[in-house]
Amino acid sequence: MTSKLSALNEWVDQVSAQCRASRVHWCDGSEAETQRLIEQMLETGDLLKLNEQTHPDCYLHRSDPKDVARVEHLTFVCTSNKDDAGPNNNWMDPAEAHALMNGLFSGCMEGRTLYVVPYCMGPIDSPLSRCGVELTDSPYVVANMRLMTRMGQAALDRVEREGTFVKGLHSTGELDPERRYIMHFPEELSIQSFGSGYGGNALLGKKCHALRIASYQARSEGWLAEHMLIVGIENPAGEVRYVAAAFPSACGKTNLAMLIPPEAYREQGWKVWTVGDDICWLHPGEDGRLYAINPEAGFFGVAPGTSDKTNPNALAMLDREAIFTNVATTEDNQPWWEGLDDRVPATDWQGRDFDPKNGPAAHPNSRFTVSIQRCPSYSDQAESKAGVPIDAIVFGGRRASLAPLVLEARDWQHGVLVGGAMASETTAAATGQVGVVRRDPMAMKPFCGYHFGDYWGHWLALGEKLTHPPKIFQVNWFRRDADGGFIWPGFGDNLRVLEWILARCRGEVEASETPVGLLPADGDINLDGLAEQPDMNTLLAFDQAGWREEVQAIDAFLQEFEPRVPQALKDELARVKSALS
Ligand code: OXD
Ligand code: MN
């Protein structure tokens, strides 16, 4: 097979010759194709079959033990002008990066098949969607891309109609961490990834395209590509309001996207609808509101901690047609991870007999891949061409202290400061130390494809175009008490906070003003039905001295992005500072 688009054919021919691929396979995305790939991976050991009775059509992939997370230090944004990538990215000169990658790709697919994977990010017929083609030598990547994107013939048809697409080239190479690079060329709308088979490094539609390249594209086209879940909240009157929420990796976006309301809420008729759990493309609509689509079609969720208590919806979709990566297995070959239940696993994520001395049985960043359509709370608006209208944008972080349970920004400009100043403790989703507080503006630190100063400027400019902008909030589910325990119950009970947020959006409740934003008044977060009353005084305290230190830290952080920090953002910080003094 070839394509009607000569630019695509020429690129495939050129890559296939350069990599000396033994075969080229154009993916049509069909069921039969997936079955053939799975058979082949079962033969090579790339996939292992899990218990067919309990988990029909579920497979386990064990990655190389040194290839288990995104590698931010090996991820580059290659713009012709270094300053355009900003201090928030590693930068390499495009010519140098191409020379390096050409060397790595040269001959790397000898004896391997080159798969041509056309995909569409977003509903296949939505004008807000964008297409790409990934060339990869990994059948595991193909199988994941089929779950994570609209992949195959329909995407190819759209690529051919439009004539433009993001070019992604990927090879697992030898999985040598010394020969591993994830390169982005935003000016060329292209991505080159070598030496890793891990999700965020290798499924190029996800972080590389839908965030880094798309954020760059979105800036010139007047929209936003964000690291946000999208969730619909239906109240007892049957009205559904949509919230987009940004959290750093492994801070519970998947859980929030498909939360089950507390019993008292369920009885009243509250429901939650999942549109997306990780990435959100926000476009201004003609009515002056912001509309969101989820560019993805599946979940690549963190397994550890997922249980029928924390996320029953996720668990319900993980017993069929799922790919598990780096989880442990039980004696009867069911997938298992820490926090799932109290069974003792037989085999750890590296295939060894489980021995607690070797650390956790499942890798802390082990994942499941599953189609969003399997989600019990899948929204009937997830395929909407126009997207869903967003009432509230929520920024969240993992902070043991200071940041209150919820805080409302005064207006869009203040909201951009709140998002830009976000900080969170690091998690296992990326290699490096876990638990260190780092600034993670809009949860985009690892994902923004250009200079943060320009990015904040773009947020501010976009806000000016919206006659009905969403309100912006900050949340923190992770406050700890003196013994280190979490104060807020989290999970389904986070709906209590979302209820307040939506009530604020409709102007139904008052809030109390502080220099750093608006806090719920006493008693305005509904705690009915909670077995234990959390310490709301701590959760909603305004710590003036703590915030004074915080604004100094924010100021120092913003300075790192000079001279490109928008004046309006500095003015906003100055306003907060003076209100605090
Ligand atoms: C993810 C991540 O995989 O943010 O979504 O690391
Ligand atoms: Mn993510």
Coordinates of C-alpha atoms and ligand atoms in Angstrom, one line a residue:
M1 CA 0.0 0.0 0.0
T2 CA 1.0 3.6 -0.5
S3 CA -0.7 6.9 -0.1
K4 CA -2.3 9.3 -2.6
L5 CA -0.2 12.0 -0.9
S6 CA 3.2 12.1 -2.6
A7 CA 4.8 14.0 0.3
L8 CA 3.9 11.1 2.6
N9 CA 5.1 8.5 0.2
E10 CA 8.4 10.3 -0.4
W11 CA 8.9 10.6 3.4
V12 CA 8.2 7.0 4.0
D13 CA 10.5 5.9 1.2
Q14 CA 13.3 8.2 2.4
V15 CA 13.0 6.9 6.0
S16 CA 12.7 3.3 5.0
A17 CA 15.9 3.7 2.9
Q18 CA 17.8 5.6 5.7
C19 CA 16.8 3.1 8.4
R20 CA 17.2 0.1 6.0
A21 CA 13.9 -1.3 7.1
S22 CA 13.3 -4.9 5.9
R23 CA 9.6 -4.3 5.4
V24 CA 7.1 -1.5 5.3
H25 CA 3.6 -2.0 6.7
W26 CA 0.9 0.7 6.3
C27 CA -1.5 0.4 9.2
D28 CA -5.2 0.4 8.5
G29 CA -6.2 0.2 12.1
S30 CA -8.4 -2.9 11.6
E31 CA -9.2 -5.5 14.1
A32 CA -7.5 -8.2 11.9
E33 CA -4.3 -6.2 11.8
T34 CA -4.2 -5.8 15.6
Q35 CA -4.8 -9.5 16.0
R36 CA -1.9 -10.3 13.7
L37 CA 0.4 -7.9 15.5
I38 CA -0.6 -9.4 18.9
E39 CA 0.1 -12.9 17.7
Q40 CA 3.5 -11.8 16.5
M41 CA 4.3 -10.1 19.7
L42 CA 3.2 -13.2 21.7
E43 CA 5.7 -15.2 19.6
T44 CA 8.6 -12.8 20.2
G45 CA 7.7 -12.3 23.9
D46 CA 7.0 -8.6 23.5
L47 CA 3.6 -9.4 25.0
L48 CA 2.6 -12.0 27.4
K49 CA -1.0 -13.2 27.6
L50 CA -2.8 -12.6 30.9
N51 CA -5.4 -14.9 32.4
E52 CA -8.0 -15.3 29.6
Q53 CA -10.9 -16.1 32.1
T54 CA -10.5 -13.1 34.3
H55 CA -8.9 -10.7 31.8
P56 CA -9.9 -11.6 28.2
D57 CA -7.8 -10.0 25.5
C58 CA -5.4 -8.5 28.1
Y59 CA -1.7 -8.5 27.6
L60 CA 1.4 -7.7 29.6
H61 CA 4.5 -5.9 28.2
R62 CA 7.7 -5.8 30.3
S63 CA 9.9 -3.0 29.2
D64 CA 13.6 -2.9 29.5
P65 CA 14.2 -2.2 33.2
K66 CA 16.1 1.0 32.2
D67 CA 13.3 2.3 30.0
V68 CA 10.4 2.9 32.4
A69 CA 9.5 6.6 32.3
R70 CA 9.7 9.8 30.3
V71 CA 13.2 11.1 30.1
E72 CA 13.0 14.8 30.4
H73 CA 16.8 15.3 30.4
L74 CA 17.0 13.6 27.0
T75 CA 14.0 15.5 25.6
F76 CA 14.8 18.5 23.4
V77 CA 13.0 21.3 21.6
C78 CA 15.0 22.3 18.5
T79 CA 14.0 25.8 17.4
S80 CA 16.3 27.8 15.1
N81 CA 16.5 30.5 17.7
K82 CA 17.6 29.1 21.1
D83 CA 15.5 31.7 23.0
D84 CA 12.3 30.5 21.4
A85 CA 12.6 27.2 23.3
G86 CA 13.0 29.0 26.5
P87 CA 14.7 28.0 29.8
N88 CA 11.9 25.5 30.3
N89 CA 13.2 23.3 27.6
N90 CA 16.5 21.6 26.7
W91 CA 17.5 23.0 23.4
M92 CA 19.7 21.8 20.5
D93 CA 20.4 23.5 17.2
P94 CA 18.1 21.9 14.6
A95 CA 21.1 21.1 12.2
E96 CA 23.1 19.5 15.0
A97 CA 20.0 17.6 16.2
H98 CA 19.3 16.3 12.7
A99 CA 22.9 15.2 12.2
L100 CA 22.8 13.4 15.6
M101 CA 19.5 11.7 14.8
N102 CA 20.5 10.8 11.2
G103 CA 23.4 8.9 12.6
L104 CA 21.2 7.1 15.1
F105 CA 18.5 6.2 12.6
S106 CA 20.9 5.1 9.9
G107 CA 20.4 1.4 9.4
C108 CA 18.6 1.0 12.7
M109 CA 15.7 -1.0 11.2
E110 CA 17.6 -3.7 9.5
G111 CA 15.7 -7.0 10.0
R112 CA 12.7 -5.0 11.3
T113 CA 9.4 -3.8 9.9
L114 CA 8.7 -0.1 9.5
Y115 CA 5.1 0.6 10.5
V116 CA 3.4 3.6 9.0
V117 CA 0.8 4.8 11.6
P118 CA -1.6 7.5 10.4
Y119 CA -3.5 8.9 13.3
C120 CA -5.9 11.7 14.1
M121 CA -5.7 13.6 17.5
G122 CA -9.3 14.5 18.3
P123 CA -12.7 13.4 16.8
I124 CA -12.0 12.3 13.2
D125 CA -14.4 14.8 11.7
S126 CA -13.7 17.8 14.0
P127 CA -12.1 20.9 12.6
L128 CA -10.4 21.2 15.9
S129 CA -8.5 17.9 15.5
R130 CA -5.0 17.6 14.0
C131 CA -3.4 14.6 12.3
G132 CA 0.0 13.0 12.3
V133 CA 1.8 10.0 11.0
E134 CA 4.2 8.0 13.2
L135 CA 6.8 5.8 11.6
T136 CA 8.0 3.2 14.1
D137 CA 9.7 -0.1 14.3
S138 CA 7.8 -1.1 17.4
P139 CA 4.6 -3.3 17.1
Y140 CA 4.0 -2.4 20.8
V141 CA 3.8 1.2 19.9
V142 CA 1.4 0.4 17.0
A143 CA -0.9 -1.6 19.4
N144 CA -0.8 1.3 21.9
M145 CA -1.4 4.0 19.3
R146 CA -4.5 2.1 18.1
L147 CA -5.9 2.4 21.6
M148 CA -4.7 5.9 22.3
T149 CA -5.6 7.6 19.0
R150 CA -8.0 7.4 16.0
M151 CA -5.5 5.4 14.0
G152 CA -5.7 3.8 10.5
Q153 CA -7.6 4.3 7.3
A154 CA -9.9 7.2 8.3
A155 CA -6.9 9.2 9.7
L156 CA -5.0 8.5 6.5
D157 CA -8.0 9.7 4.4
R158 CA -8.0 13.0 6.4
V159 CA -4.2 13.4 6.1
E160 CA -4.6 13.0 2.3
R161 CA -7.4 15.5 2.2
E162 CA -5.5 18.1 4.3
G163 CA -2.1 17.5 2.9
T164 CA -0.4 18.5 6.2
F165 CA 0.5 16.3 9.1
V166 CA 2.9 16.1 12.0
K167 CA 5.8 13.8 11.1
G168 CA 6.9 11.5 13.9
L169 CA 9.8 9.1 13.5
H170 CA 10.5 6.5 16.2
S171 CA 12.8 3.6 16.7
T172 CA 13.4 1.6 19.8
G173 CA 17.1 1.4 18.6
E174 CA 19.0 -0.8 21.1
L175 CA 17.2 0.7 24.2
D176 CA 20.5 2.1 25.2
P177 CA 20.0 5.0 27.6
E178 CA 23.3 6.5 26.2
R179 CA 21.7 6.6 22.8
R180 CA 18.3 7.9 23.6
Y181 CA 16.9 11.2 22.5
I182 CA 13.4 12.7 22.1
M183 CA 13.7 15.6 19.6
H184 CA 11.1 18.1 18.7
F185 CA 11.3 20.3 15.6
P186 CA 8.3 22.6 16.1
E187 CA 9.1 24.8 13.1
E188 CA 9.1 21.7 10.9
L189 CA 6.1 20.1 12.7
S190 CA 8.2 17.0 13.3
I191 CA 9.4 14.7 16.0
Q192 CA 12.2 12.2 16.2
S193 CA 12.5 9.7 19.0
F194 CA 15.2 7.1 19.4
G195 CA 16.2 4.5 21.9
S196 CA 13.1 4.2 24.1
G197 CA 9.9 2.1 23.9
Y198 CA 8.3 3.7 26.9
G199 CA 4.9 5.5 26.4
G200 CA 5.5 9.2 26.6
N201 CA 8.8 8.8 24.7
A202 CA 7.5 6.5 22.0
L203 CA 3.7 7.0 21.5
L204 CA 4.4 10.1 19.6
G205 CA 0.8 11.2 19.4
K206 CA 0.6 11.9 23.1
K207 CA 3.1 14.2 24.8
C208 CA 5.3 14.9 21.8
H209 CA 2.5 15.8 19.3
A210 CA -0.6 16.6 21.4
L211 CA 1.4 18.8 23.8
R212 CA 4.8 19.9 22.7
I213 CA 4.2 20.3 18.9
A214 CA 0.5 21.2 19.4
S215 CA 1.2 23.9 22.0
Y216 CA 3.6 25.6 19.4
Q217 CA 1.0 25.2 16.6
A218 CA -1.8 26.4 18.9
R219 CA 0.1 29.6 19.7
S220 CA 0.2 30.6 16.0
E221 CA -3.4 29.4 15.4
G222 CA -5.0 31.0 18.5
W223 CA -5.8 28.1 20.7
L224 CA -4.3 26.2 23.7
A225 CA -2.9 22.7 24.0
E226 CA -2.9 21.8 27.7
H227 CA -2.0 19.0 30.1
M228 CA -5.6 18.8 31.4
L229 CA -8.4 16.3 32.0
I230 CA -11.9 17.2 30.8
V231 CA -14.9 16.2 33.0
G232 CA -18.6 16.8 32.8
I233 CA -20.5 17.2 36.1
E234 CA -24.2 16.6 35.9
N235 CA -26.2 18.1 38.8
P236 CA -29.6 16.7 40.0
A237 CA -31.4 19.0 37.6
G238 CA -29.7 17.2 34.7
E239 CA -27.5 20.1 33.7
V240 CA -23.9 19.1 32.7
R241 CA -21.1 21.6 33.2
Y242 CA -17.6 20.9 32.0
V243 CA -14.3 21.5 33.9
A244 CA -10.8 21.3 32.5
A245 CA -8.1 20.6 35.1
A246 CA -4.3 20.6 34.9
F247 CA -2.3 18.5 37.3
P248 CA 1.3 17.3 37.0
S249 CA 1.8 13.7 36.0
A250 CA 0.7 11.1 38.5
C251 CA -1.4 13.5 40.7
G252 CA -4.8 11.8 40.1
K253 CA -6.0 13.3 36.8
T254 CA -7.3 9.9 35.7
N255 CA -9.1 9.4 39.0
L256 CA -10.7 12.9 38.9
A257 CA -11.7 12.4 35.3
M258 CA -13.9 9.4 36.2
L259 CA -14.7 10.0 39.8
I260 CA -17.7 8.3 41.4
P261 CA -19.8 10.8 43.4
P262 CA -20.1 10.2 47.1
E263 CA -23.2 8.2 48.0
A264 CA -25.2 11.1 49.3
Y265 CA -24.5 12.9 45.9
R266 CA -25.4 9.8 43.9
E267 CA -28.7 9.5 45.7
Q268 CA -29.5 13.1 44.7
G269 CA -28.7 12.4 41.1
W270 CA -25.2 13.8 40.6
K271 CA -23.2 12.1 37.8
V272 CA -19.8 12.5 36.3
W273 CA -18.9 12.1 32.6
T274 CA -15.4 11.5 31.3
V275 CA -14.2 13.4 28.2
G276 CA -10.5 13.0 28.7
D277 CA -7.9 12.3 31.4
D278 CA -4.7 13.9 30.3
I279 CA -4.7 16.3 27.4
C280 CA -7.1 19.0 26.4
W281 CA -7.2 21.3 23.3
L282 CA -9.0 24.5 24.1
H283 CA -10.4 26.7 21.3
P284 CA -12.3 30.0 21.6
G285 CA -15.8 29.6 20.2
E286 CA -17.8 32.2 18.3
D287 CA -19.9 32.8 21.5
G288 CA -16.8 34.0 23.4
R289 CA -16.5 30.8 25.5
L290 CA -13.8 28.2 25.4
Y291 CA -14.5 24.8 23.9
A292 CA -12.5 21.7 24.7
I293 CA -11.7 18.4 22.8
N294 CA -9.7 15.5 24.1
P295 CA -7.2 14.7 21.3
E296 CA -6.7 11.2 22.6
A297 CA -9.0 8.2 22.3
G298 CA -7.7 6.1 25.2
F299 CA -6.0 6.1 28.6
F300 CA -2.4 5.5 29.4
G301 CA -3.0 5.5 33.1
V302 CA -0.8 4.9 36.1
A303 CA -1.7 1.5 37.6
P304 CA -0.4 1.6 41.2
G305 CA -3.0 3.0 43.5
T306 CA -5.9 2.1 41.2
S307 CA -8.4 0.1 43.1
D308 CA -12.1 -0.4 43.4
K309 CA -12.0 2.2 46.2
T310 CA -9.9 4.9 44.5
N311 CA -11.2 4.4 40.9
P312 CA -13.9 1.8 40.4
N313 CA -14.5 3.1 36.8
A314 CA -10.9 2.5 35.9
L315 CA -10.9 -1.0 37.4
A316 CA -14.1 -1.8 35.5
M317 CA -12.5 -1.2 32.2
L318 CA -9.3 -3.1 33.0
D319 CA -10.6 -6.6 32.9
R320 CA -10.8 -6.7 29.0
E321 CA -8.9 -5.5 26.0
A322 CA -6.1 -3.7 27.9
I323 CA -2.4 -3.6 27.6
F324 CA -0.5 -3.5 30.9
T325 CA 3.1 -2.3 31.0
N326 CA 5.4 -3.2 33.9
V327 CA 2.8 -4.5 36.3
A328 CA 3.3 -7.6 38.5
T329 CA 1.2 -10.8 38.1
T330 CA -0.5 -13.1 40.5
E331 CA 0.0 -16.9 40.7
D332 CA -2.9 -17.3 38.2
N333 CA -1.5 -14.7 35.9
Q334 CA -3.7 -11.8 36.6
P335 CA -2.3 -8.3 36.5
W336 CA -1.4 -6.8 39.9
W337 CA 0.0 -3.6 41.4
E338 CA 0.5 -2.0 44.8
G339 CA -2.8 -0.6 46.1
L340 CA -5.0 -3.0 44.0
D341 CA -5.9 -5.4 46.8
D342 CA -4.2 -7.6 49.5
R343 CA -3.3 -10.5 47.3
V344 CA 0.4 -11.3 47.2
P345 CA 1.8 -11.2 43.7
A346 CA 3.9 -14.1 42.3
T347 CA 6.0 -12.3 39.8
D348 CA 7.3 -8.8 39.8
W349 CA 7.4 -6.3 36.9
Q350 CA 10.8 -7.6 35.7
G351 CA 9.5 -11.2 35.6
R352 CA 11.3 -12.3 38.8
D353 CA 9.7 -14.3 41.6
F354 CA 8.3 -11.5 43.8
D355 CA 10.5 -10.7 46.7
P356 CA 9.8 -7.5 48.7
K357 CA 13.5 -7.1 49.1
N358 CA 13.6 -6.1 45.4
G359 CA 11.2 -3.2 46.0
P360 CA 7.6 -2.8 44.7
A361 CA 6.2 -5.7 42.7
A362 CA 4.8 -3.4 40.0
H363 CA 7.0 -0.5 38.8
P364 CA 5.7 2.7 40.4
N365 CA 5.2 4.1 36.9
S366 CA 3.6 0.9 35.5
R367 CA 0.7 1.7 33.2
F368 CA -2.5 0.4 31.6
T369 CA -3.6 1.3 28.1
V370 CA -7.2 1.0 27.3
S371 CA -9.8 2.6 24.9
I372 CA -11.8 5.5 26.4
Q373 CA -14.9 3.9 25.0
R374 CA -14.6 1.1 27.7
C375 CA -14.9 3.7 30.4
P376 CA -18.3 3.3 32.3
S377 CA -18.5 7.1 32.6
Y378 CA -17.6 7.8 29.0
S379 CA -19.3 11.0 27.9
D380 CA -21.7 11.1 25.0
Q381 CA -20.0 14.4 24.1
A382 CA -16.5 13.0 23.8
E383 CA -16.9 12.8 20.0
S384 CA -18.5 16.2 19.7
K385 CA -17.0 18.0 16.7
A386 CA -17.4 21.4 18.4
G387 CA -16.0 20.2 21.7
V388 CA -17.6 20.9 25.1
P389 CA -17.9 24.4 26.6
I390 CA -15.7 24.9 29.6
D391 CA -17.1 26.7 32.7
A392 CA -14.0 26.3 35.0
I393 CA -10.3 25.7 34.6
V394 CA -8.6 24.1 37.6
F395 CA -4.9 24.1 38.3
G396 CA -3.8 21.5 40.9
G397 CA -0.6 20.5 42.5
R398 CA 0.7 18.1 45.2
R399 CA 1.6 20.4 48.1
A400 CA 2.0 19.2 51.7
S401 CA 1.5 22.7 53.0
L402 CA 0.4 26.3 52.2
A403 CA -1.8 25.7 49.1
P404 CA -5.4 25.6 50.4
L405 CA -7.9 22.9 49.3
V406 CA -9.4 25.4 46.8
L407 CA -8.9 29.0 45.8
E408 CA -10.5 31.1 43.1
A409 CA -8.6 33.5 41.0
R410 CA -10.0 37.1 40.8
D411 CA -10.1 37.1 37.0
W412 CA -8.4 35.6 34.0
Q413 CA -5.2 37.6 34.4
H414 CA -4.8 36.5 38.0
G415 CA -5.7 33.0 36.9
V416 CA -2.8 33.0 34.5
L417 CA -0.5 34.0 37.4
V418 CA -2.0 31.2 39.6
G419 CA -1.4 28.7 36.8
G420 CA 2.1 30.0 36.0
A421 CA 3.1 29.8 39.7
M422 CA 1.9 26.2 40.2
A423 CA 4.3 24.0 42.1
S424 CA 4.1 20.3 42.9
E425 CA 6.1 17.5 44.4
T426 CA 7.7 15.3 41.7
T427 CA 6.4 11.8 41.1
A428 CA 7.6 8.6 39.4
A429 CA 6.2 9.5 36.0
A430 CA 9.5 11.0 35.0
T431 CA 13.0 9.7 35.9
G432 CA 14.7 11.6 38.7
Q433 CA 14.1 12.3 42.4
V434 CA 10.6 11.8 43.7
G435 CA 8.9 14.2 46.2
V436 CA 10.9 17.4 45.5
V437 CA 8.8 20.6 45.1
R438 CA 9.3 22.1 41.7
R439 CA 7.5 24.8 39.8
D440 CA 5.3 23.3 37.1
P441 CA 3.4 26.1 35.4
M442 CA 0.0 24.9 34.2
A443 CA 1.5 21.4 34.7
M444 CA 3.3 22.0 31.4
K445 CA 6.9 22.1 32.6
P446 CA 7.8 19.0 30.7
F447 CA 5.4 19.6 27.8
C448 CA 5.3 23.2 26.6
G449 CA 7.0 23.3 23.2
Y450 CA 8.2 27.0 23.5
H451 CA 9.3 29.7 25.9
F452 CA 7.2 29.9 29.0
G453 CA 7.2 33.7 28.8
D454 CA 5.6 33.6 25.4
Y455 CA 3.3 30.9 26.6
W456 CA 1.9 33.1 29.4
G457 CA 1.6 36.0 26.9
H458 CA -0.4 33.7 24.7
W459 CA -2.7 32.7 27.6
L460 CA -3.2 36.4 28.4
A461 CA -3.9 37.3 24.8
L462 CA -6.4 34.5 24.4
G463 CA -8.2 35.5 27.6
E464 CA -8.7 39.0 26.1
K465 CA -10.6 37.5 23.2
L466 CA -13.0 35.6 25.4
T467 CA -16.2 37.5 26.3
H468 CA -17.2 34.6 28.6
P469 CA -14.0 33.2 29.9
P470 CA -14.0 30.2 32.3
K471 CA -13.3 31.1 35.9
I472 CA -9.9 29.8 37.1
F473 CA -9.3 27.9 40.3
Q474 CA -6.4 26.3 42.2
V475 CA -6.9 23.1 44.2
N476 CA -4.7 20.9 46.4
W477 CA -5.9 17.5 47.4
F478 CA -2.6 16.7 49.0
R479 CA -2.4 18.8 52.3
R480 CA -0.8 16.8 55.1
D481 CA -1.3 16.9 58.9
A482 CA 1.5 16.9 61.5
D483 CA 1.7 13.1 61.2
G484 CA 2.1 13.2 57.5
G485 CA -1.4 11.9 56.7
F486 CA -3.6 13.4 54.0
I487 CA -6.2 15.8 55.5
W488 CA -8.7 15.8 52.7
P489 CA -10.2 12.4 51.8
G490 CA -9.8 13.0 48.0
F491 CA -11.0 10.7 45.2
G492 CA -14.9 10.8 45.0
D493 CA -15.1 13.4 47.7
N494 CA -13.3 15.9 45.4
L495 CA -16.8 16.4 43.8
R496 CA -17.6 18.4 47.0
V497 CA -15.0 20.9 45.8
L498 CA -16.1 20.8 42.2
E499 CA -19.6 21.5 43.4
W500 CA -18.4 24.7 45.1
I501 CA -16.4 25.7 42.0
L502 CA -19.5 25.3 39.7
A503 CA -21.6 27.2 42.2
R504 CA -19.1 30.0 42.0
C505 CA -19.3 29.9 38.2
R506 CA -23.0 30.3 38.4
G507 CA -22.7 33.1 41.0
E508 CA -24.6 31.1 43.5
V509 CA -22.3 31.4 46.5
E510 CA -20.2 34.1 48.1
A511 CA -16.5 33.7 48.7
S512 CA -14.1 35.4 51.1
E513 CA -11.5 37.6 49.6
T514 CA -7.8 37.2 50.5
P515 CA -4.7 38.8 48.8
V516 CA -4.1 35.5 47.0
G517 CA -7.6 34.8 45.8
L518 CA -11.1 33.9 46.9
L519 CA -11.7 31.1 49.5
P520 CA -14.9 29.3 50.3
A521 CA -16.7 30.8 53.3
D522 CA -17.2 28.7 56.4
G523 CA -19.5 25.8 55.7
D524 CA -19.7 26.3 52.0
I525 CA -18.0 23.1 51.1
N526 CA -20.6 20.4 51.6
L527 CA -19.3 17.7 54.0
D528 CA -22.6 15.8 54.4
G529 CA -22.2 12.1 54.7
L530 CA -18.4 12.2 55.4
A531 CA -17.6 9.6 58.0
E532 CA -14.8 11.8 59.4
Q533 CA -14.9 15.6 59.3
P534 CA -11.6 16.8 57.8
D535 CA -9.8 19.7 59.5
M536 CA -11.3 22.5 57.3
N537 CA -9.6 25.2 59.3
T538 CA -6.3 24.0 58.1
L539 CA -7.5 23.1 54.6
L540 CA -8.9 26.6 54.0
A541 CA -6.5 28.6 56.1
F542 CA -4.8 31.7 54.6
D543 CA -1.2 31.7 55.8
Q544 CA -0.1 35.3 55.3
A545 CA 3.5 34.8 56.3
G546 CA 3.8 31.6 54.2
W547 CA 2.3 33.4 51.2
R548 CA 4.8 36.3 51.6
E549 CA 7.6 33.7 51.2
E550 CA 5.7 32.1 48.3
V551 CA 5.4 35.3 46.3
Q552 CA 9.2 35.9 46.7
A553 CA 9.8 32.4 45.3
I554 CA 7.3 33.0 42.5
D555 CA 9.0 36.3 41.7
A556 CA 12.4 34.6 41.5
F557 CA 10.9 31.9 39.4
L558 CA 9.4 34.4 36.9
Q559 CA 12.7 36.2 36.6
E560 CA 14.2 33.0 35.1
F561 CA 12.0 33.7 32.1
E562 CA 13.0 37.3 31.5
P563 CA 13.0 39.3 29.3
R564 CA 9.9 37.5 28.0
V565 CA 7.7 37.6 31.0
P566 CA 4.6 39.6 30.1
Q567 CA 4.3 42.9 31.9
A568 CA 0.7 42.1 32.8
L569 CA 1.9 39.0 34.7
K570 CA 4.5 41.1 36.6
D571 CA 1.8 43.7 37.4
E572 CA -0.4 41.0 38.7
L573 CA 2.3 39.6 41.0
A574 CA 3.1 43.2 42.2
R575 CA -0.6 43.6 43.0
V576 CA -0.6 40.4 45.1
K577 CA 2.6 41.3 46.8
S578 CA 1.4 44.7 47.8
A579 CA -1.9 43.2 49.1
L580 CA 0.1 40.9 51.2
S581 CA 2.3 43.5 52.8
Ligands
OXD1 C1 1.5 10.8 31.4 C2 2.5 11.7 32.1 O1 1.9 9.7 31.0 O2 2.1 12.9 32.3 O3 0.4 11.3 31.2 O4 3.6 11.3 32.4
MN2 MN 0.1 13.4 31.6

